[in-house]
Coordinates of C-alpha atoms in Angstrom, one line a residue:
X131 CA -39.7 -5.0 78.8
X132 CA -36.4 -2.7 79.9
X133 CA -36.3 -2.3 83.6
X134 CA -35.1 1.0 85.4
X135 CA -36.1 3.0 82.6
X136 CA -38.9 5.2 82.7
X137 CA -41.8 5.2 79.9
X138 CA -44.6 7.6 78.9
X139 CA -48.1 6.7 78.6
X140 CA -47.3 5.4 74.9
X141 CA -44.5 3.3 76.1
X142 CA -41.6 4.9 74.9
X143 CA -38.4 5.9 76.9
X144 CA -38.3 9.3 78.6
X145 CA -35.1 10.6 78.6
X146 CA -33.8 12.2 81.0
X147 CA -33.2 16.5 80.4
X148 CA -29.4 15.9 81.6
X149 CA -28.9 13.5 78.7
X150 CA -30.4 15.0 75.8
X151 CA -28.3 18.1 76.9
X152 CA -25.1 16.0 76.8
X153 CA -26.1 14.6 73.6
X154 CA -26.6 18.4 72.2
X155 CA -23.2 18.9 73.3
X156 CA -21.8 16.1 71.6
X157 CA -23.0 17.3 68.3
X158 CA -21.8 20.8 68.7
X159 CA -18.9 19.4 70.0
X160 CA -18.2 17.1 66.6
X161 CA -18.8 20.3 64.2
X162 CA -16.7 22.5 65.8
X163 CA -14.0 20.1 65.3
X164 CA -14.6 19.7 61.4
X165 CA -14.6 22.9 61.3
X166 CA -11.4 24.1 62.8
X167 CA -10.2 20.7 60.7
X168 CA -11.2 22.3 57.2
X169 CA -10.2 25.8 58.1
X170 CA -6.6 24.0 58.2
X171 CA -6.8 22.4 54.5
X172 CA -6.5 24.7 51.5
X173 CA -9.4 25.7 49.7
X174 CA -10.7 23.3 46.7
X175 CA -11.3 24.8 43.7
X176 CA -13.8 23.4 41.7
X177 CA -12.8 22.0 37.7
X178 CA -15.3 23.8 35.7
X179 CA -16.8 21.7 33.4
X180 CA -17.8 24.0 30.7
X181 CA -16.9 22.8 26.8
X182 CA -14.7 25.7 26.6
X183 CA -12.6 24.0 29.1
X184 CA -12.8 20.7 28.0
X185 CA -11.6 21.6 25.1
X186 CA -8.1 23.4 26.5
X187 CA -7.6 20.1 27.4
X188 CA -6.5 18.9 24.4
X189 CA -4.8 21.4 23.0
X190 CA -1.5 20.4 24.3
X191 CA -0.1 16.9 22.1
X192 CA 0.8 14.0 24.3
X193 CA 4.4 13.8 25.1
X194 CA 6.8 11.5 23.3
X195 CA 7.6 8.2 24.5
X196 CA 10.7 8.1 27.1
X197 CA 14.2 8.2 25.3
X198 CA 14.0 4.3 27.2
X199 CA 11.5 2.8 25.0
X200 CA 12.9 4.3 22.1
X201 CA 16.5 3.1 23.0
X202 CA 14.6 -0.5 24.1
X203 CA 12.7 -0.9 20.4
X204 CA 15.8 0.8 18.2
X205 CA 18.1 -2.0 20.1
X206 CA 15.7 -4.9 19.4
X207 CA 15.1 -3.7 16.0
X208 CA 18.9 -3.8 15.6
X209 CA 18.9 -7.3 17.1
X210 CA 16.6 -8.8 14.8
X211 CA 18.3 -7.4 11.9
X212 CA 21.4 -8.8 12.3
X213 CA 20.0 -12.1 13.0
X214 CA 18.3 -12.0 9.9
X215 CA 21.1 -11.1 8.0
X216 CA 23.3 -13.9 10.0
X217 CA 20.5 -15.9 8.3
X218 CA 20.4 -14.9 5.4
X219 CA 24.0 -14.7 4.8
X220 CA 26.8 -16.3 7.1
X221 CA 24.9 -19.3 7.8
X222 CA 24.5 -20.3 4.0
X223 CA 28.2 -19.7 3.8
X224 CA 28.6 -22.0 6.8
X225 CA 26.9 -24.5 5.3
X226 CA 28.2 -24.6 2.1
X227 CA 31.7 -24.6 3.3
X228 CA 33.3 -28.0 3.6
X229 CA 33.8 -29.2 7.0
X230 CA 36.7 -28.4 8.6
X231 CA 37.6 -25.6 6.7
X232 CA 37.7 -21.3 7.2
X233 CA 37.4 -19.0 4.4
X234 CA 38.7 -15.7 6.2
X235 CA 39.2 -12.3 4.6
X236 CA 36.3 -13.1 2.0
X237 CA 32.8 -11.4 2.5
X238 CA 29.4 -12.5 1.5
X239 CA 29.1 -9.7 -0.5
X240 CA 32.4 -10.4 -2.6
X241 CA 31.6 -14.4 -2.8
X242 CA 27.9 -13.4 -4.3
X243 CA 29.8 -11.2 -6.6
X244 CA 31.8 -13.9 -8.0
X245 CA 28.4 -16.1 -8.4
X246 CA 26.7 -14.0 -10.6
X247 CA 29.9 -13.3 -12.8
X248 CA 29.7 -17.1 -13.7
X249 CA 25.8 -16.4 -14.5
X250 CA 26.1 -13.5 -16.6
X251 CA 24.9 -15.2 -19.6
X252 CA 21.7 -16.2 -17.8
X253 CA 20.8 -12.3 -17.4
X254 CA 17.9 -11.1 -18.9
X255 CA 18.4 -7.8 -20.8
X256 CA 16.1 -5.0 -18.9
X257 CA 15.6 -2.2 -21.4
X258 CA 15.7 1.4 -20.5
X259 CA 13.2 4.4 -20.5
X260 CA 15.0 5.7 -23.3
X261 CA 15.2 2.5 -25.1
X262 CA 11.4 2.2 -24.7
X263 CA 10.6 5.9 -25.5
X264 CA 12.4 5.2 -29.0
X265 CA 10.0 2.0 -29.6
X266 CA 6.9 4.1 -29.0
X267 CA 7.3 6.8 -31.0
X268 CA 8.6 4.6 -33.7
X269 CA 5.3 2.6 -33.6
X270 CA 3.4 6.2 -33.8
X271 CA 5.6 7.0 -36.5
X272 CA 5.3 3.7 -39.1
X273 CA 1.3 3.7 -37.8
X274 CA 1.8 0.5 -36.2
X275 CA 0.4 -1.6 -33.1
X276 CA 2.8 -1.3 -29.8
X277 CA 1.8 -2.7 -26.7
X278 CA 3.4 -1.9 -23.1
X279 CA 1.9 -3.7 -20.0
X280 CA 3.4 -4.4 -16.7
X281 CA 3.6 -6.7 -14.2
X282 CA 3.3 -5.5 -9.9
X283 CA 2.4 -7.2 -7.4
X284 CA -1.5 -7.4 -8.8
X285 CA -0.8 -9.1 -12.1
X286 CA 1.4 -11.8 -10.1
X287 CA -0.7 -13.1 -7.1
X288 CA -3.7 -13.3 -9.8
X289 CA -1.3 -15.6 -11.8
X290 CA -0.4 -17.9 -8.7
X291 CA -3.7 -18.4 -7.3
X292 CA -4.2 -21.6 -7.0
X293 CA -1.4 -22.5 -9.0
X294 CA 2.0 -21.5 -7.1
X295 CA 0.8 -20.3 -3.8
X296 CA -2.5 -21.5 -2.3
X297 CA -5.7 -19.9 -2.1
X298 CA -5.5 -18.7 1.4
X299 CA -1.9 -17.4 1.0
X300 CA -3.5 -15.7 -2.5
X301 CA -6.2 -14.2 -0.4
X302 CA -4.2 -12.8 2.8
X303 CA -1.5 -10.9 0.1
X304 CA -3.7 -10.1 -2.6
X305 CA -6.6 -8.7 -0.3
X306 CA -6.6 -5.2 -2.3
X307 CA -7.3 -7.3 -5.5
X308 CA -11.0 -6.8 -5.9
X309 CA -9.9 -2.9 -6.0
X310 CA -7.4 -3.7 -8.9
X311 CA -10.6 -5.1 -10.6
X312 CA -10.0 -8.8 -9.9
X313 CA -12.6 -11.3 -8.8
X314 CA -10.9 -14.5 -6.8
X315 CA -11.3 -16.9 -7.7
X316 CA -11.8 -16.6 -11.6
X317 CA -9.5 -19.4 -13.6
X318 CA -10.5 -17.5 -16.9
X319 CA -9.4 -14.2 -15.5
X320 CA -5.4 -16.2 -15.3
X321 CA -5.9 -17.4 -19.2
X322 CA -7.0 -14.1 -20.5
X323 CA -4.2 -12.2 -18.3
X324 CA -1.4 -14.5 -19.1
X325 CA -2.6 -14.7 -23.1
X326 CA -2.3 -10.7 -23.0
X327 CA 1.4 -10.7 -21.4
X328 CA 3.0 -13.3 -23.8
X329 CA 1.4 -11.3 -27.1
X330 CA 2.5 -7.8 -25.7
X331 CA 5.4 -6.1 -27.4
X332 CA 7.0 -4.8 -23.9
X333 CA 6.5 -6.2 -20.6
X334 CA 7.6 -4.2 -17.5
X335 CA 8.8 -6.2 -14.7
X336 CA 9.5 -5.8 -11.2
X337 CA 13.3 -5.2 -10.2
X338 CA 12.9 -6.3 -6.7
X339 CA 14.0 -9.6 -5.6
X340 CA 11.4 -9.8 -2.9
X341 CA 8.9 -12.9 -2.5
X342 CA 6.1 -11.5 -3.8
X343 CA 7.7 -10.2 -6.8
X344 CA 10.5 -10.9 -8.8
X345 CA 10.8 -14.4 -6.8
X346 CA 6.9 -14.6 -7.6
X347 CA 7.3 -13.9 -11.6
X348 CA 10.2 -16.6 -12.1
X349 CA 7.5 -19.2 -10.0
X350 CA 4.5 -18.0 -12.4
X351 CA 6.9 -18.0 -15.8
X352 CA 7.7 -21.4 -14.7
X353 CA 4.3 -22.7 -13.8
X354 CA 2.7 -21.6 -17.3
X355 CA 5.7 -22.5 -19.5
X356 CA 6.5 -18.7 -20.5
X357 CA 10.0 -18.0 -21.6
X358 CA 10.9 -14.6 -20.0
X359 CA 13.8 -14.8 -22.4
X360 CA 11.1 -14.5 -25.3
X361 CA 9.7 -11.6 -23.9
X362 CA 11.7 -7.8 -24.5
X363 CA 11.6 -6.9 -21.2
X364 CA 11.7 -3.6 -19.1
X365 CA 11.3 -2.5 -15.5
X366 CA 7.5 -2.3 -13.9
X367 CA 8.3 0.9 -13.0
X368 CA 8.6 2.3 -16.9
X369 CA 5.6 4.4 -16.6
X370 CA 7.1 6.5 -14.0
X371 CA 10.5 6.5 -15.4
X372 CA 9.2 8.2 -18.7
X373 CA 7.6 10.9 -16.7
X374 CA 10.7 11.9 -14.3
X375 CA 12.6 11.4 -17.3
X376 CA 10.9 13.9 -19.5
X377 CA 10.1 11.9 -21.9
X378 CA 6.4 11.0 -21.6
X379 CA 5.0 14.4 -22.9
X380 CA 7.7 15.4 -25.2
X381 CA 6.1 12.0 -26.9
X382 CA 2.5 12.8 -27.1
X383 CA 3.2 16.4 -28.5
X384 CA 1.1 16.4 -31.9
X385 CA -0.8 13.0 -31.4
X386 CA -4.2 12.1 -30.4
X387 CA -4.1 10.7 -27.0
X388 CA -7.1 9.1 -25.3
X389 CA -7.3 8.2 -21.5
X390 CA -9.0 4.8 -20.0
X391 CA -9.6 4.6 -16.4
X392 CA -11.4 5.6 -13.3
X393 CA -9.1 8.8 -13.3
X394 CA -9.4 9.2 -16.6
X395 CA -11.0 12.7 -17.1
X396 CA -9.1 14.3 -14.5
X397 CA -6.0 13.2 -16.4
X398 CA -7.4 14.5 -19.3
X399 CA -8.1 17.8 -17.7
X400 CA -4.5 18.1 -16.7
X401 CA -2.6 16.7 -19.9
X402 CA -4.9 19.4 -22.4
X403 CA -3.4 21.9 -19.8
X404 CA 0.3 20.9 -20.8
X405 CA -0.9 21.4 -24.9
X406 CA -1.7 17.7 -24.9
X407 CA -4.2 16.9 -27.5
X408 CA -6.4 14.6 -25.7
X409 CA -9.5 13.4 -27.8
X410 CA -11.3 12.3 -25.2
X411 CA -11.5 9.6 -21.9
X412 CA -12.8 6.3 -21.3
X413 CA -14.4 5.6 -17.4
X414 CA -15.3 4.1 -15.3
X415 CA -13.5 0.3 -15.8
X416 CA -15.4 -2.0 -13.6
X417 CA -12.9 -5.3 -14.0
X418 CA -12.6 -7.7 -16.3
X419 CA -16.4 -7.8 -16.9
X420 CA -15.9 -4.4 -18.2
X421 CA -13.5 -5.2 -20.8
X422 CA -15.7 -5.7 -23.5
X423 CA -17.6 -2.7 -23.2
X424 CA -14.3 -0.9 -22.8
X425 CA -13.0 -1.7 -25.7
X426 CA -16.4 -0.4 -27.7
X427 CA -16.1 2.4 -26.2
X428 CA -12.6 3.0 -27.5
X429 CA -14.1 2.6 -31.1
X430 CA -16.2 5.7 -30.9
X431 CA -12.5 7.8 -31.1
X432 CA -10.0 8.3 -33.5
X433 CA -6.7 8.4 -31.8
X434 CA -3.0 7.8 -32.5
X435 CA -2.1 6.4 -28.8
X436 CA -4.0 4.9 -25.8
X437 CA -2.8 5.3 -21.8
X438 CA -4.6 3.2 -19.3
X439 CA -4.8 3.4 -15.8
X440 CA -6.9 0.6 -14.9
X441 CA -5.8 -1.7 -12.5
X442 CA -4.8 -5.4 -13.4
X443 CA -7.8 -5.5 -16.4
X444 CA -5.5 -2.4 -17.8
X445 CA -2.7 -5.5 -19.1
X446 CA -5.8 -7.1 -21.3
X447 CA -6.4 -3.5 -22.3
X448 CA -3.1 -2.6 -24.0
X449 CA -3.0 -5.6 -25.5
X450 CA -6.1 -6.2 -27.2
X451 CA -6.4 -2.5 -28.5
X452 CA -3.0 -2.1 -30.0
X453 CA -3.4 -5.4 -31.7
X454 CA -7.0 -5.5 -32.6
X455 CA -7.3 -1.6 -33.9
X456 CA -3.6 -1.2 -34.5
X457 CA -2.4 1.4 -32.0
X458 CA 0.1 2.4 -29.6
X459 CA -1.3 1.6 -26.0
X460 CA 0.5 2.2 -22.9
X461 CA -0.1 1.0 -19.2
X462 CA 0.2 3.9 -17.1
X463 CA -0.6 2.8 -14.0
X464 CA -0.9 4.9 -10.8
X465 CA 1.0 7.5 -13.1
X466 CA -2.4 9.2 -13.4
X467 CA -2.5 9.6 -9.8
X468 CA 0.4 11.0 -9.3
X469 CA -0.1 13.8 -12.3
X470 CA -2.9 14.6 -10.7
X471 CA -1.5 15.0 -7.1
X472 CA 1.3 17.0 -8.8
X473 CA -1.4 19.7 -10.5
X474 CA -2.9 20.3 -6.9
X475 CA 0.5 21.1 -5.3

């Protein structure tokens, strides 16, 4: 036990009156000073927190990056191009050039130019809009089968899969296939596809030199022994050509036009407002599997010429019809998209 301090009859410390009126002080003392400390800071004002308010909060947009970054990802940008182009350029020329030797005042440009002049009679003719408008409504006129199909990016990875470019390559660029009414893998899918293209009277091909397209179609024509020289040829882009051109419509005035494809009847809709005579529209197309069915379909209407909008199946499509019923059938592609689009705007 504590000595020299006194205790009550339950053993706890008495304190002393003096000390709990120091201590009483001490406390007074300490919130006298917090006050007088307060009264020196500005009041706070308190963030309401009603939705009304939380919502002014975004009204504003975020500011723009700093003019830095900008600067910082334009001047890397910039960097990488011209490395690329070095690449893809200079440094071919550097190696073809015998050692030892300069070719100055001489671009890459001007030395590719006189390449292809030496090449000219490898070129493949690429016929124009016009040129194919002519062939279409010639087959309307005599009554006889025309087929145009065209080749993207779709038509060409289903080619090379598993042929050209391996399956995982096939399945990182050609994820949107199963859209474009592809199943991978499916071997048959590449012998109906390919057996459709060499029979067609037109095939539209891809202008761009890119990997996945024109350098893809000279790998596929080589892979499956077709002769693109065999083939009359015209861009991949015809379908939009004979639109801007003014040429599609002028072209179905006074035939029977039916539509195939998941946009089908909107099309339809949009065409019969233009004086088109449409007798009717095929949809949906469900792939390949659908073909068949498709095609039945087709049977129930008499019609002079058939546009399809239906993915990569749409090349089997235009084939099969024109030659099997003897009509005109064109693959319009995302042509029917756009008409649409255009009739909303």
């Amino acid at each position: 036990m504590e000595r020299g301090r006194k205790r009550d009859y339950f053993g706890q410390v008495v304190i002393h009156a003096a000390k709990k009126r120091r201590q009483r002080s001490s406390v007074k003392n300490k919130r006298s000073v917090r006050s007088k400390i307060s009264k020196l800071k500005p009041p706070m004002r308190k963030r309401p927190t009603s939705k009304k308010y939380q919502q002014k909060r975004h009204d504003k947009p975020l500011a723009p990056l700093p003019s830095y970054h900008q600067g910082t990802h334009q001047k890397a940008y910039a960097a990488g191009y011209r490395e690329g182009l070095y690449h893809g350029g200079e440094a071919i020329v550097e190696q073809l050039i015998p050692y030892g030797r300069m070719l100055p005042e001489v671009t890459v440009e001007a030395l590719i130019q006189s390449g292809l002049m030496q090449h000219q009679a490898d070129m493949l003719e690429i016929a124009s809009s016009v040129q194919v408008a002519g062939e279409i409504r010639s087959a309307m006129d005599e009554r006889r089968s025309f087929s145009l199909v065209r080749l993207g990016d779709g038509e060409l990875l289903t080619l090379a899969y598993g042929t050209v470019i391996s399956n995982t390559e096939a399945h990182e660029l050609g994820a949107f296939l199963p859209y474009a009414g592809v199943p991978l893998p499916d071997v048959s899918v590449q012998s109906l596809l390919l057996n459709s293209i060499m029979k067609a009277d037109y095939v539209g091909v891809p202008m761009s030199r890119r990997p996945e397209f024109q350098m893809l179609l000279f790998a596929v024509s080589k892979h499956y022994g077709w002769s693109l020289a065999q083939s009359r040829l015209t861009t991949s882009l015809i379908n939009y050509q004979l639109h801007q051109h003014g040429l599609l419509l002028p072209m179905l005035a006074n035939q029977r036009v039916l539509l195939i494809g998941n946009k089908a009847a909107e099309a339809a809709d949009i065409m019969r407002k233009q004086g088109i005579n449409v007798v009717g529209s095929v949809s949906p197309v469900r792939g390949f599997e659908d073909i068949e069915r498709v095609i039945e379909q087709c049977r129930m209407y008499k019609f002079d010429i058939c546009l399809i909008a239906a993915g990569v199946p749409a090349v089997v499509l235009c084939q099969r019809i024109a030659s099997e019923d003897n009509k005109v059938a064109i693959d319009i592609g995302h042509l029917a998209d756009q008409m649409i689009q255009e009739s909303q705007q």
